Coordinates of C-alpha atoms in Angstrom, one line a residue:
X205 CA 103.9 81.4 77.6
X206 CA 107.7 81.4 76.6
X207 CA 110.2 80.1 79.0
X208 CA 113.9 80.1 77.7
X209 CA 116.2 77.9 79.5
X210 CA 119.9 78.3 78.4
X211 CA 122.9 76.2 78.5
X212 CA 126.4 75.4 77.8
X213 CA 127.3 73.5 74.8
X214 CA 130.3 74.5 73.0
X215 CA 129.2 78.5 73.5
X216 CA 125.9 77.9 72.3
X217 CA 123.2 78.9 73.6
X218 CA 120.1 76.7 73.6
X219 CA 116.0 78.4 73.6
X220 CA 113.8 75.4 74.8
X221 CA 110.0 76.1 74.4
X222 CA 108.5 75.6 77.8
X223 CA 105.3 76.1 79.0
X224 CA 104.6 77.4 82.7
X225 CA 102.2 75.2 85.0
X226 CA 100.5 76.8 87.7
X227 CA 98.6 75.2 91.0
X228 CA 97.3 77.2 93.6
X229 CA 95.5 75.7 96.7
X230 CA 94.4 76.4 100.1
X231 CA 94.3 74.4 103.2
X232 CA 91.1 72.7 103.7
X233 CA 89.1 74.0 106.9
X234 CA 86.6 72.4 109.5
X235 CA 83.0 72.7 107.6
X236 CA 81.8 73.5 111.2
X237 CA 84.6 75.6 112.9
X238 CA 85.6 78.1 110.1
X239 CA 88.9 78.5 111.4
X240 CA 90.1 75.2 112.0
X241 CA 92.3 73.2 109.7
X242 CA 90.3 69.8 108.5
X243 CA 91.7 66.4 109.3
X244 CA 88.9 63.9 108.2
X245 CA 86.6 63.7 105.0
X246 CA 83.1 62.6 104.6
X247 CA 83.6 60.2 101.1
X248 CA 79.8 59.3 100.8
X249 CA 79.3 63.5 100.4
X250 CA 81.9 62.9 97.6
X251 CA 79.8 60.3 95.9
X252 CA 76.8 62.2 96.1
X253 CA 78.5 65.2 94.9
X254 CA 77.8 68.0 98.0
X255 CA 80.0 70.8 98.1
X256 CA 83.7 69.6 99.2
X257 CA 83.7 72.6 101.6
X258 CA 80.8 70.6 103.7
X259 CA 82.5 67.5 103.6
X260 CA 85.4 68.2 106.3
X261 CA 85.9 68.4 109.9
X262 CA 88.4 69.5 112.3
X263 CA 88.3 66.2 114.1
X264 CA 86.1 62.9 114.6
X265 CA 83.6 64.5 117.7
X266 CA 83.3 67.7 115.6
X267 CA 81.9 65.2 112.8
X268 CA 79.7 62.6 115.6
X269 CA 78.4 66.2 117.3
X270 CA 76.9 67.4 113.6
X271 CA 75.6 64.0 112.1
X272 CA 72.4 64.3 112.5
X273 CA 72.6 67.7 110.3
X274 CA 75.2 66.5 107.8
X275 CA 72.8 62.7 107.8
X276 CA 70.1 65.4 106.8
X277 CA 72.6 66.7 103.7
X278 CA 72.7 63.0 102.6
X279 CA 69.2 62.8 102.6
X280 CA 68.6 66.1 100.6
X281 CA 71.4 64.5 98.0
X282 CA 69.8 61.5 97.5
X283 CA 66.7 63.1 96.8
X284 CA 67.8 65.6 94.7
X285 CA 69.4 63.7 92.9
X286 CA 66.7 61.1 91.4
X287 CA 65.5 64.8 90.2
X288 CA 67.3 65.9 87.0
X289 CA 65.7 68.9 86.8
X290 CA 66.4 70.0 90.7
X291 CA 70.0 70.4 90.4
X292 CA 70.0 74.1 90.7
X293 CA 67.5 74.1 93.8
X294 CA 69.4 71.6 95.4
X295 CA 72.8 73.3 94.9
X296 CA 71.1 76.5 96.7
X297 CA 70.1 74.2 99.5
X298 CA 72.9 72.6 99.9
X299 CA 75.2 75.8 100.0
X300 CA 73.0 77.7 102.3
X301 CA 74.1 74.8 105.3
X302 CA 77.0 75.7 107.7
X303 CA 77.7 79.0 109.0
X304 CA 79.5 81.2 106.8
X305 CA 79.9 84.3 106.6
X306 CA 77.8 86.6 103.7
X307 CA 79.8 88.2 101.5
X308 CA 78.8 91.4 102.4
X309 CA 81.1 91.6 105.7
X310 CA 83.9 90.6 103.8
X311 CA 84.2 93.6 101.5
X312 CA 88.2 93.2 101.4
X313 CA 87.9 90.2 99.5
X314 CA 85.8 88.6 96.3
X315 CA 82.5 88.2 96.0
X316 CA 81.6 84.8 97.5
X317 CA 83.4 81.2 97.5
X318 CA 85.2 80.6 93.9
X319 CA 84.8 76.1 94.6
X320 CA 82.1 74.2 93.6
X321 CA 81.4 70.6 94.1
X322 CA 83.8 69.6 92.4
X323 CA 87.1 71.5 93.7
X324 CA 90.1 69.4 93.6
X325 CA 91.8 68.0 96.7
X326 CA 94.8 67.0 96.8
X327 CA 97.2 65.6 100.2
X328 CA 101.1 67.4 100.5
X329 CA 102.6 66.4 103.4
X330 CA 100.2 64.8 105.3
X331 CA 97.5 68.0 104.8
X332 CA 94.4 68.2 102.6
X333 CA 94.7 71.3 100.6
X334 CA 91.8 72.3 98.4
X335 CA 92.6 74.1 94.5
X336 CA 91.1 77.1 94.0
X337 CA 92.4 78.2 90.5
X338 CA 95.7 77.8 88.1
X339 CA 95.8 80.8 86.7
X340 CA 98.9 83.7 87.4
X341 CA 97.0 86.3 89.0
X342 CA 94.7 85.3 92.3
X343 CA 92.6 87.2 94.4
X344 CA 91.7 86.2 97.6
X345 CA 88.5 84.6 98.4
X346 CA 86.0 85.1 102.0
X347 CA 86.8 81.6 101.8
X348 CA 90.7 82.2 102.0
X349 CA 90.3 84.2 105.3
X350 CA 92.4 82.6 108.3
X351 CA 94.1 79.7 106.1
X352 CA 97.3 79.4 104.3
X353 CA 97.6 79.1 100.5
X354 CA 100.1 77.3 98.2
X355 CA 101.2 78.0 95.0
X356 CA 102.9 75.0 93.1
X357 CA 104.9 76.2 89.9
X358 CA 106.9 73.9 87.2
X359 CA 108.5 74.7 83.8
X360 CA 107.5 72.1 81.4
X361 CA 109.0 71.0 78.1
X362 CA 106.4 71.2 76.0
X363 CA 107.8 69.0 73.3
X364 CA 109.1 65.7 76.1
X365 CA 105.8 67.1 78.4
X366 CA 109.1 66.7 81.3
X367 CA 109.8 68.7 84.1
X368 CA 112.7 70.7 83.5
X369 CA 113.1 71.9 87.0
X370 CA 111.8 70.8 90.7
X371 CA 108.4 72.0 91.3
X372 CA 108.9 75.3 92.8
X373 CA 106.4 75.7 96.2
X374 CA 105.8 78.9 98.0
X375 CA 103.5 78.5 101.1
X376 CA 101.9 81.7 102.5
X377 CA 101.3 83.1 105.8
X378 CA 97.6 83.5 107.0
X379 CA 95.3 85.6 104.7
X380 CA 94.2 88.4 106.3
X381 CA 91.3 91.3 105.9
X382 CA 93.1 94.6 104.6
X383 CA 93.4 96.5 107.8
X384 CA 91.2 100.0 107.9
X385 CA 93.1 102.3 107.8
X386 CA 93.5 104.4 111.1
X387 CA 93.0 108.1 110.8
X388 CA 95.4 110.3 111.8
X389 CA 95.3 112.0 115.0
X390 CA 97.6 115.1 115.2
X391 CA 98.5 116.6 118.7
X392 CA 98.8 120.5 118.0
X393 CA 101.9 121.6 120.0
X394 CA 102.3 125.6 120.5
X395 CA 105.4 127.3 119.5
X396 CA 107.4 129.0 122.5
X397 CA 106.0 132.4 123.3
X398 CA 108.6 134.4 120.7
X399 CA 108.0 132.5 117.8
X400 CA 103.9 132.6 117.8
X401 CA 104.1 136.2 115.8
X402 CA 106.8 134.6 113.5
X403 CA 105.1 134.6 109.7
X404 CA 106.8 131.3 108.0
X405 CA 104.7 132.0 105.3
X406 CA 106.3 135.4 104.9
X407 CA 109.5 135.7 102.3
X408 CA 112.3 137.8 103.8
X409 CA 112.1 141.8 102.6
X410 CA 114.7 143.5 104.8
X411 CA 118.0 143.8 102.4
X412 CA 120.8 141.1 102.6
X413 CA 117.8 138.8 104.9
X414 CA 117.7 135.1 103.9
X415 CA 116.1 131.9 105.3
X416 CA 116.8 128.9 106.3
X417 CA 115.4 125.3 106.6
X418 CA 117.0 122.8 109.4
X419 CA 115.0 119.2 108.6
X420 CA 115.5 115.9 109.3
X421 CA 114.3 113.4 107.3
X422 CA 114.6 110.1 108.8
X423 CA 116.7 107.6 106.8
X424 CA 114.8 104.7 105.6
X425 CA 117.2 102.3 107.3
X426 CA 115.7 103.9 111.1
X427 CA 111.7 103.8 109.2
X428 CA 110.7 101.0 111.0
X429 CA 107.9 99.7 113.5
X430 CA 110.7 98.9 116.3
X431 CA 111.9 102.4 116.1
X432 CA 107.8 104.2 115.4
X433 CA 105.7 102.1 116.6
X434 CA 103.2 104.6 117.0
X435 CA 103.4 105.1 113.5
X436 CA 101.1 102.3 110.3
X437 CA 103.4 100.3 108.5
X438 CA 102.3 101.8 105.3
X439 CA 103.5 105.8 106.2
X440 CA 107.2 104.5 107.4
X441 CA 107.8 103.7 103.9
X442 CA 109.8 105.4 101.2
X443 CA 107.5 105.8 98.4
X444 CA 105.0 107.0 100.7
X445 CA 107.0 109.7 102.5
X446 CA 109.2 110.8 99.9
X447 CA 106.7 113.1 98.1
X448 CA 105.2 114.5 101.2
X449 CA 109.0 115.1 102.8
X450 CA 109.8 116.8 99.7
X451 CA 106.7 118.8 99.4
X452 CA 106.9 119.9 102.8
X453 CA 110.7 120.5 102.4
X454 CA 110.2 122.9 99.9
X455 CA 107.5 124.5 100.3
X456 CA 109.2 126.9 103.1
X457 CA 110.3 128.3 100.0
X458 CA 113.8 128.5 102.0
X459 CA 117.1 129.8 100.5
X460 CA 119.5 127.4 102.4
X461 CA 118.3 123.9 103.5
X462 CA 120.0 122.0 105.9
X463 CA 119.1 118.5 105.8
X464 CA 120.1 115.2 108.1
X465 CA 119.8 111.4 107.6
X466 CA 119.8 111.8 103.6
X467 CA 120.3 108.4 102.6
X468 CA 123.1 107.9 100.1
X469 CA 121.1 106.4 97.5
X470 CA 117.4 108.4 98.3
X471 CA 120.0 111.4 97.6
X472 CA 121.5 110.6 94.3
X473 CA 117.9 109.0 92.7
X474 CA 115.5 111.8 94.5
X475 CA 117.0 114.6 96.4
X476 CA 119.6 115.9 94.4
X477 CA 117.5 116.0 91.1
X478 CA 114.4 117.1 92.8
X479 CA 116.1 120.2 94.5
X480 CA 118.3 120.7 91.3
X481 CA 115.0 121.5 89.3
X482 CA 113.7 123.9 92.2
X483 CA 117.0 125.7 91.3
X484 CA 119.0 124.8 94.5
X485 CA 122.8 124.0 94.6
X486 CA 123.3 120.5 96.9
X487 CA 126.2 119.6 98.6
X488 CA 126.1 116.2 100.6
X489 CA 128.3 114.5 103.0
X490 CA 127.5 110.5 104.2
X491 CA 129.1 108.5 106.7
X492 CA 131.5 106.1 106.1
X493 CA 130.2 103.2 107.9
X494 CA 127.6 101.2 106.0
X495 CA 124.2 99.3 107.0
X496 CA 123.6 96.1 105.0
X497 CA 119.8 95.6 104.3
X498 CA 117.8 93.5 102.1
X499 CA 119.2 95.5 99.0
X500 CA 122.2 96.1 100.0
X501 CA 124.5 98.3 101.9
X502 CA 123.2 101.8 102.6
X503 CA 124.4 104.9 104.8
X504 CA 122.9 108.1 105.6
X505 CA 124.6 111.5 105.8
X506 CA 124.1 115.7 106.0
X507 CA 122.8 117.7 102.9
X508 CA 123.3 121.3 102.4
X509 CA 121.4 123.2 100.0
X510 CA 121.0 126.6 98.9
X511 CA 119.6 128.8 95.9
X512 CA 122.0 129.1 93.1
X513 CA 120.7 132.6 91.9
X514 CA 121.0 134.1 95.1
X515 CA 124.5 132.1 96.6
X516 CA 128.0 130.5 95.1
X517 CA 129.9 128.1 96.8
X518 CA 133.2 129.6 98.4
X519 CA 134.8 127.0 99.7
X520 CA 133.8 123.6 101.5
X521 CA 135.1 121.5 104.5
X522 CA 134.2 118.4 106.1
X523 CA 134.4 116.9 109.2
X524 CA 134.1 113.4 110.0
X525 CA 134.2 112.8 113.9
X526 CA 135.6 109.3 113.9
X527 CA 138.8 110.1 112.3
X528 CA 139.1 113.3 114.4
X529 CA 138.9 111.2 117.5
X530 CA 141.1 108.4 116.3
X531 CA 143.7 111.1 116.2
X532 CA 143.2 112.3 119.4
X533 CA 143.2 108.4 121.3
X534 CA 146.7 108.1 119.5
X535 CA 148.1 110.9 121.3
X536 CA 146.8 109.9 124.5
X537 CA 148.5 107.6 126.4
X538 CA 146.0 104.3 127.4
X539 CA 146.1 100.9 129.1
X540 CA 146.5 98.2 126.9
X541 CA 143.2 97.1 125.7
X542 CA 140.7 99.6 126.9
X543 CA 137.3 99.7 125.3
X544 CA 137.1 103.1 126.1
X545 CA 139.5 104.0 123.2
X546 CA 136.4 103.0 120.9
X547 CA 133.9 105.0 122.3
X548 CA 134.4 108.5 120.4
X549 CA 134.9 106.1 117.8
X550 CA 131.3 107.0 115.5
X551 CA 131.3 108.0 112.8
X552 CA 128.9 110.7 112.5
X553 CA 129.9 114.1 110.2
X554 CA 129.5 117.5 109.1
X555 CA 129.9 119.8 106.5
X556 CA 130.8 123.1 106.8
X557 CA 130.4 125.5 103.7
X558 CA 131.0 129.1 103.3
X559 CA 128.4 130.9 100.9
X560 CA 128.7 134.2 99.2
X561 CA 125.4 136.6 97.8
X562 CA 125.6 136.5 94.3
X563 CA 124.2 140.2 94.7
X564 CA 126.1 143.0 97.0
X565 CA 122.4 144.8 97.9
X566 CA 124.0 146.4 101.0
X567 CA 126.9 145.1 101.5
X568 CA 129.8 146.9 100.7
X569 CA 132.8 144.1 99.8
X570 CA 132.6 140.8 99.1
X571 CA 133.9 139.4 102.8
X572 CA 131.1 141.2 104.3
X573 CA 128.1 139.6 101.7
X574 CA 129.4 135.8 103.1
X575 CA 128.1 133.7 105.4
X576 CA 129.1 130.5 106.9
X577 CA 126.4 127.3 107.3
X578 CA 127.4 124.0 109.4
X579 CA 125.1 121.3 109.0
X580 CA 125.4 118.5 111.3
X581 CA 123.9 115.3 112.8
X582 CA 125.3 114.3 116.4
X583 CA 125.0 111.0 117.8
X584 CA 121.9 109.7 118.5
X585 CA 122.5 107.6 121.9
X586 CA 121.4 108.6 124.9
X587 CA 123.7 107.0 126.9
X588 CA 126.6 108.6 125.6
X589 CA 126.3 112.1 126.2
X590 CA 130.0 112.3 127.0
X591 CA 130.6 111.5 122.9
X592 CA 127.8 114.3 122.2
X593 CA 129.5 117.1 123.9
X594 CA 132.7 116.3 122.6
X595 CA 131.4 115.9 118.7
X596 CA 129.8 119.4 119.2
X597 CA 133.1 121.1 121.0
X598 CA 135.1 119.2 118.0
X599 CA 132.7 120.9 115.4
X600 CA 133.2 124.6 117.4
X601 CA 136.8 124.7 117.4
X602 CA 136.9 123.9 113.9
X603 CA 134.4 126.9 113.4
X604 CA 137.1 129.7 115.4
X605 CA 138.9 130.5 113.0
X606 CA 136.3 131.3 110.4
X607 CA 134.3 133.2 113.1
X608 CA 137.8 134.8 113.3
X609 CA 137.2 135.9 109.7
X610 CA 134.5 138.3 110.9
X611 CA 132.0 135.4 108.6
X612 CA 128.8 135.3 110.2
X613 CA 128.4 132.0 111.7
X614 CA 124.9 129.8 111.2
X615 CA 124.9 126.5 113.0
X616 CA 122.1 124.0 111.8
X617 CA 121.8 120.1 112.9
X618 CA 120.2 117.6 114.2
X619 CA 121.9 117.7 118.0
X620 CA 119.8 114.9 119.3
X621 CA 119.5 116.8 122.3
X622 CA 117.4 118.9 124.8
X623 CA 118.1 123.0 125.4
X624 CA 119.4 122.8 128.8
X625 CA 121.7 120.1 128.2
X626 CA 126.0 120.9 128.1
X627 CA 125.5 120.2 124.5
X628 CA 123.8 123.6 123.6
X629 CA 125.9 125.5 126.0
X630 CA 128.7 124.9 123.7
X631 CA 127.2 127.6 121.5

């Protein structure tokens, strides 16, 4: 392999042929308690060349409570051993002492123990860890199961035969089995009493009738065990949900979608050229304030999508709450540093977009073929319903004056709220 290490001389740029070294090991466990780390060695099973796996224990009564066994190993060595042609026989019996478990109950993993008699040990920081290979790609052994294993990397110059670098060491939690996998166990939940006749399946036939998708998708940034932990690791994340959200999303077959929590980048690399292809126009709206992750800062916001043979784009407004309330707390007259000044203060949004049929059908002028959509997402805490009825009012008075207009009015959103609540009897 090729490693090129460059430096400054004089702008040039050096290639030094390297070769990569590789080490992997695991930490030696108790011959007799599988799942104990080993602390002592047995040299005279070195010498007569037993399996290194049945030469540790955990502690100096775990080796005087087996001696007479492991005095019986000795035995079979020594006698095996004046017997050239009984090596093969001997390594059966040998290997067949201990209690391990068969590889047949360890399906996750390899078939059987990958070491042999004469495995490498070697002592880092005051443990024994055992090598079980050098080469780049390793797959976990039955014997693996419950121990750590480290992986020792280190450039060398293959001309000097130097180390160009410190020896790079990554230690790894406990291997585990690969979980089975759970099935799923879906709770069927009735739809009220009006909607049971409801045909979603149906496309709309009546003249001038359209339809419309309200969804949120759940920002990666909130796909987490903490927030779902009801829910496997392994459906929370992105690559796994992004093709069932957008088969599901789209297979309503809707004219306008409404979506929430779009995540600024999931938008720009999926949504947007996903939908574009399914012939929808997308309009999109995030939040100002960003979350810093692993990768990087990332926000979510409010999509709104609709069919570009059957609508145009009239005109477009948005709304960010946090400036709107900043607004208001300057015109109101507080004491000196009050924290409730702040508490309006999120910065949740909306977009608000007036459509127009591309088609007349029945509709005799052009005001009466539009329609406006809001799309929305209110804040989420449930603590702070005062800042969710406020949000919602905000977003209503916008709305008079096109509801002045004599525009049919279609609210969509995630409202983070219950019907019943003040928030819906805004509406």
């Amino acid at each position: 392999m090729w490693w090129f290490v460059s430096s400054l001389l004089v702008h040039q740029l050096v290639l030094v042929h390297h070769n990569f070294h590789v080490s992997r090991y695991r930490e030696q466990s108790c011959f007799v308690h599988r799942f104990e780390v080993a602390t002592i060695q047995c040299m005279s099973c070195v010498t007569l060349k037993i399996p290194i796996k049945e030469s540790y224990y955990c502690s100096t009564k775990c080796f005087l409570d087996t001696w007479k066994s492991h005095r019986m190993r000795h035995q079979v060595a020594e006698s095996v051993s004046k017997t050239s042609n009984a090596d093969d026989q001997a390594s059966g019996i040998l290997r067949s002492c201990g209690s391990w478990p068969c590889a047949g109950s360890w399906s996750a993993f390899g078939n059987g123990s990958l070491l042999d008699g004469t495995a490498m040990v070697v002592e880092r920081e005051g443990k024994s860890w055992i090598m079980v290979g050098s080469s780049n790609t390793y797959f976990p052994s039955i014997d693996d199961y419950g121990f750590r294993l480290r992986l020792e990397s280190a450039a060398i110059d293959c001309t000097k035969g130097s180390l160009l670098a410190p020896i790079n060491i990554i230690v790894t939690d406990l291997v585990v089995v690969t979980p089975i996998l759970r099935p799923r166990c879906m709770i069927q939940i009735g739809l009220p009493k009006e909607y049971r006749k409801f045909n979603f399946d149906a496309r709309p036939s009546v003249a001038g009738s359209f339809s419309v998708l309200s969804y949120n998708v759940l920002s990666d940034i909130y796909a987490n065990t903490g927030n779902h932990s009801y829910c496997p690791k392994w459906a929370l994340t992105w690559e796994y949900r992004r093709q069932n959200l957008l088969y599901e999303i789209t297979g309503y077959e809707a004219d306008i979608l409404c979506l929430q929590e779009v995540q600024n980048d999931h938008f720009e690399n999926f949504f947007e050229p996903e939908l574009v292809k399914r012939g929808y126009s997308v309009i999109y709206k995030k939040r100002n304030k960003e979350v810093f992750t692993i990768s990087g800062g990332t926000i979510d916001g409010c999509a709104t999508c609709f069919r570009h043979d059957r609508f145009k784009e009239i005109i477009k407004y948005e709304l960010e709450f946090e400036r709107n309330a900043a607004s208001m707390v300057k015109t109101l007259q507080r004491r000196q540093n009050s924290n409730d000044d702040f508490r309006l203060m999120k910065d949740n949004v909306a977009i608000v977009v007036v459509l127009e049929r591309k088609t007349s059908g029945a509709f005799s002028d052009a005001l009466h073929s539009r329609i406006c959509v809001a799309n929305t997402h209110i804040h989420a805490n449930k603590d702070l319903p005062d800042v969710k009825l406020w949000q919602v009012t905000t977003l209503i008075n916008g709305l008079e004056s096109i509801v002045q207009s004599d525009i049919p009015l279609l609210i969509c959103g995630d409202l983070n709220s219950v019907p019943g609540r003040s928030v819906f009897s805004c509406y």
